[in-house]
Amino acid sequence: NAGVTQTPKFQVLKTGQSMTLQCAQDMNHEYMSWYRQDPGMGLRLIHYSVGAGITDQGEVPNGYNVSRSTTEDFPLRLLSAAPSQTSVYFCASSNSALGLGRYEQYFGPGTRLTVT
Amino acid sequence: TQLLEQSPQFLSIQEGENLTVYCNSSSVFSSLQWYRQEPGEGPVLLVTVVTGGEVKKLKRLTFQFGDARKDSSLHITAAQPGDTGLYLCAGAGANSKLTFGKGITLSVRP
């Protein structure tokens, strides 16, 4: 049981490049989400999904796209990378979107992205 | 937007000392969670509190949810170097979305 996996662990992009951060979970969780963590800013929600085929925006969605074609996978796409997107990105999954705060969110190990 | 303020932002103490840190808001939360994050890893859930006034213990860690469900505290007894890390609180509002605080960086010196 691998839990939540993220690839790559580290990535350097040039401004304007695009890329996809991968996230997969093997716990059959309905709810998946993407956060970014910046120094002094805590965790901020980018996008989330309550099930396959359903996604919605979080607090800071601009510059990012997501899709959820399967229960297991929830990739995050950077359309045209900018230095402001330099951050650590975490994917998380949870057993249920209903009463989210009552269920544990399982986080992946993170992807450290630098945009130059 | 529901905001969670965590204090203090940084704390450095000697092994064996006791400490209390706080998570405060002007908003009411249906539940509140505490996570611990170690360098290079994702956050890991420590506890979820749901009822106003609820107290939960996890070994040397004691968590309390305020009576009005707007705030929470974490007390650590006899801190150990293994307690070092970033402590995040997260509150669930009416829409069930989680709002995270900015975190408290704790360093416990041997």
Coordinates of C-alpha atoms in Angstrom, one line a residue:
Chain A
N1 CA 0.0 0.0 0.0
A2 CA 1.9 3.1 -1.3
G3 CA -0.6 5.7 -0.1
V4 CA -0.2 9.0 -2.1
T5 CA 2.7 9.2 -4.6
Q6 CA 3.9 12.2 -6.4
T7 CA 6.4 12.6 -9.3
P8 CA 8.7 14.1 -9.9
K9 CA 10.3 15.0 -6.5
F10 CA 12.2 18.0 -7.9
Q11 CA 11.8 20.0 -11.1
V12 CA 13.4 23.1 -12.6
L13 CA 11.5 24.9 -15.4
K14 CA 12.2 27.9 -17.5
T15 CA 9.6 30.7 -17.6
G16 CA 6.9 29.8 -20.2
Q17 CA 7.5 26.1 -20.2
S18 CA 4.6 23.7 -19.3
M19 CA 4.6 20.5 -17.3
T20 CA 2.4 18.1 -15.5
L21 CA 2.9 17.1 -11.8
Q22 CA 1.6 13.6 -11.3
C23 CA -0.3 12.4 -8.3
A24 CA -1.7 8.9 -7.6
Q25 CA -3.4 7.2 -4.6
D26 CA -4.2 3.5 -4.1
M27 CA -6.7 3.9 -1.2
N28 CA -9.8 4.3 -3.3
H29 CA -10.4 7.8 -1.9
E30 CA -13.1 10.0 -3.4
Y31 CA -11.5 13.3 -2.5
M32 CA -8.2 14.6 -3.9
S33 CA -6.6 18.0 -3.8
W34 CA -3.6 20.0 -4.7
Y35 CA -1.9 22.5 -2.4
R36 CA 1.1 24.8 -2.7
Q37 CA 3.3 25.6 0.3
D38 CA 5.3 28.8 0.4
P39 CA 7.4 30.1 3.3
G40 CA 5.2 32.1 5.7
M41 CA 2.1 31.3 3.7
G42 CA 1.0 27.9 4.9
L43 CA -0.8 25.5 2.6
R44 CA -3.1 27.0 0.0
L45 CA -5.6 25.0 -2.0
I46 CA -5.2 25.1 -5.7
H47 CA -7.8 22.7 -7.1
Y48 CA -9.7 19.8 -5.7
S49 CA -11.9 16.9 -6.9
V50 CA -14.7 15.1 -5.1
G51 CA -14.7 12.2 -7.6
A52 CA -13.8 11.0 -11.1
G53 CA -15.0 13.6 -13.6
I54 CA -15.6 16.4 -11.0
T55 CA -13.1 19.1 -10.3
D56 CA -13.4 22.6 -8.8
Q57 CA -11.2 25.6 -8.0
G58 CA -9.6 26.3 -4.7
E59 CA -8.1 29.5 -3.3
V60 CA -5.3 30.0 -5.9
P61 CA -6.3 28.3 -9.2
N62 CA -4.8 30.7 -11.7
G63 CA -2.2 29.2 -14.0
Y64 CA -3.1 25.6 -13.1
N65 CA -5.4 23.0 -14.7
V66 CA -6.5 19.7 -13.4
S67 CA -8.6 16.7 -14.6
R68 CA -9.8 13.6 -12.9
S69 CA -10.4 10.8 -15.4
T70 CA -9.9 8.0 -12.8
T71 CA -10.3 7.6 -9.0
E72 CA -6.6 7.0 -8.6
D73 CA -5.0 9.8 -10.6
F74 CA -5.2 13.6 -10.2
P75 CA -2.5 15.4 -12.3
L76 CA -1.8 19.1 -12.0
R77 CA -0.8 21.0 -15.2
L78 CA 1.2 24.2 -15.3
L79 CA 0.2 25.9 -18.5
S80 CA 3.0 28.5 -18.8
A81 CA 5.3 28.5 -15.8
A82 CA 6.1 31.7 -14.1
P83 CA 8.6 32.4 -11.3
S84 CA 5.7 33.1 -8.9
Q85 CA 4.9 29.4 -9.2
T86 CA 8.1 28.4 -7.6
S87 CA 6.9 26.4 -4.6
V88 CA 6.5 23.0 -3.0
Y89 CA 3.4 21.3 -4.3
F90 CA 1.5 18.7 -2.3
C91 CA -1.2 16.3 -3.4
A92 CA -3.6 14.9 -0.8
S93 CA -6.5 12.5 -0.7
S94 CA -9.3 11.8 1.8
N95 CA -11.9 9.2 2.3
S96 CA -14.8 11.5 1.8
A97 CA -15.5 15.0 0.6
L98 CA -18.5 15.2 2.9
G99 CA -17.4 16.3 6.4
L100 CA -13.9 16.8 5.0
G101 CA -12.6 18.2 8.2
R102 CA -13.5 15.0 10.1
Y103 CA -11.5 12.7 7.8
E104 CA -7.8 12.5 7.6
Q105 CA -6.1 13.9 4.6
Y106 CA -3.2 11.8 3.4
F107 CA -0.5 13.9 1.8
G108 CA 2.1 12.9 -0.7
P109 CA 5.8 13.7 -0.2
G110 CA 5.7 16.8 -2.4
T111 CA 7.2 18.1 -5.6
R112 CA 9.7 21.0 -5.3
L113 CA 9.4 23.2 -8.3
T114 CA 11.7 26.0 -9.3
V115 CA 10.8 28.3 -12.2
T116 CA 13.7 30.5 -13.5
Chain B
T1 CA -12.5 33.8 3.9
Q2 CA -12.0 32.0 7.2
L3 CA -8.5 32.7 8.6
L4 CA -6.6 30.7 11.2
E5 CA -3.9 32.5 13.1
Q6 CA -1.2 30.3 14.7
S7 CA 1.1 31.5 17.5
P8 CA 3.9 31.7 18.1
Q9 CA 5.3 31.5 14.6
F10 CA 8.6 30.1 15.9
L11 CA 9.5 28.3 19.1
S12 CA 12.9 27.0 20.2
I13 CA 13.0 25.2 23.6
Q14 CA 15.2 22.8 25.5
E15 CA 14.4 19.1 25.8
G16 CA 12.2 18.4 28.8
E17 CA 10.4 21.8 28.8
N18 CA 6.6 22.1 28.4
L19 CA 5.0 24.3 25.8
T20 CA 1.6 25.5 24.5
V21 CA 0.8 26.8 21.1
Y22 CA -2.4 28.2 19.7
C23 CA -4.6 28.3 16.7
N24 CA -7.2 31.1 16.7
S25 CA -9.9 32.4 14.5
S26 CA -12.9 34.7 14.5
S27 CA -14.9 32.1 12.6
V28 CA -16.6 29.0 13.9
F29 CA -15.4 25.6 12.6
S30 CA -17.3 22.4 12.5
S31 CA -14.0 20.6 13.2
L32 CA -10.3 21.3 13.6
Q33 CA -7.3 19.2 12.8
W34 CA -3.7 19.4 13.8
Y35 CA -0.9 18.1 11.5
R36 CA 2.8 17.8 11.9
Q37 CA 5.2 18.2 9.0
E38 CA 8.9 17.2 9.0
P39 CA 11.4 18.7 6.6
G40 CA 11.1 17.2 3.1
E41 CA 7.8 15.4 3.8
G42 CA 4.1 16.0 3.6
P43 CA 2.0 16.8 6.7
V44 CA 0.7 13.9 8.8
L45 CA -2.5 14.1 10.8
L46 CA -2.1 14.2 14.6
V47 CA -5.7 14.7 15.8
T48 CA -9.2 15.8 14.8
V49 CA -11.4 17.6 17.3
V50 CA -15.1 18.1 16.7
T51 CA -17.0 19.1 19.8
G52 CA -16.6 22.4 21.6
G53 CA -14.5 22.0 24.7
E54 CA -13.2 18.6 23.6
V55 CA -9.8 17.5 24.9
K56 CA -7.8 14.7 23.2
K57 CA -4.5 13.3 24.3
L58 CA -1.9 11.6 22.2
K59 CA 0.9 10.5 24.5
R60 CA 2.6 13.7 25.6
L61 CA 0.5 15.9 23.4
T62 CA -2.8 17.4 24.6
F63 CA -5.2 19.1 22.2
Q64 CA -8.2 21.2 23.2
F65 CA -11.0 22.7 21.0
G66 CA -12.4 25.9 22.3
D67 CA -15.9 26.0 23.7
A68 CA -17.1 28.2 20.9
R69 CA -15.2 26.1 18.3
K70 CA -13.2 29.1 17.1
D71 CA -9.8 28.2 18.6
S72 CA -7.6 25.3 19.7
S73 CA -4.5 24.7 21.7
L74 CA -1.7 22.1 21.6
H75 CA 0.2 21.4 24.8
I76 CA 3.4 19.3 24.8
T77 CA 4.7 17.9 28.0
A78 CA 8.4 17.2 28.4
A79 CA 9.3 18.0 24.8
Q80 CA 11.7 15.7 23.0
P81 CA 13.9 16.4 19.9
G82 CA 11.5 14.1 18.0
D83 CA 8.8 16.6 18.5
T84 CA 10.7 19.1 16.2
G85 CA 8.7 20.0 13.2
L86 CA 6.1 22.3 11.7
Y87 CA 2.7 22.1 13.4
L88 CA -0.3 23.1 11.2
C89 CA -3.9 23.5 12.2
A90 CA -6.7 23.2 9.7
G91 CA -10.3 24.2 10.2
A92 CA -13.4 22.9 8.3
G93 CA -16.0 25.5 7.6
A94 CA -19.7 25.2 6.6
N95 CA -18.6 24.2 3.1
S96 CA -16.4 21.5 4.4
K97 CA -13.3 23.0 2.8
L98 CA -10.2 23.0 5.0
T99 CA -8.4 26.3 5.8
F100 CA -4.8 25.9 7.0
G101 CA -3.0 28.2 9.3
K102 CA 0.6 29.3 8.5
G103 CA 2.1 26.9 10.9
I104 CA 4.3 26.9 14.0
T105 CA 8.0 25.9 13.6
L106 CA 9.1 24.0 16.8
S107 CA 12.7 23.2 17.5
V108 CA 13.5 21.1 20.5
R109 CA 17.2 21.2 21.4
P110 CA 18.8 18.1 23.1

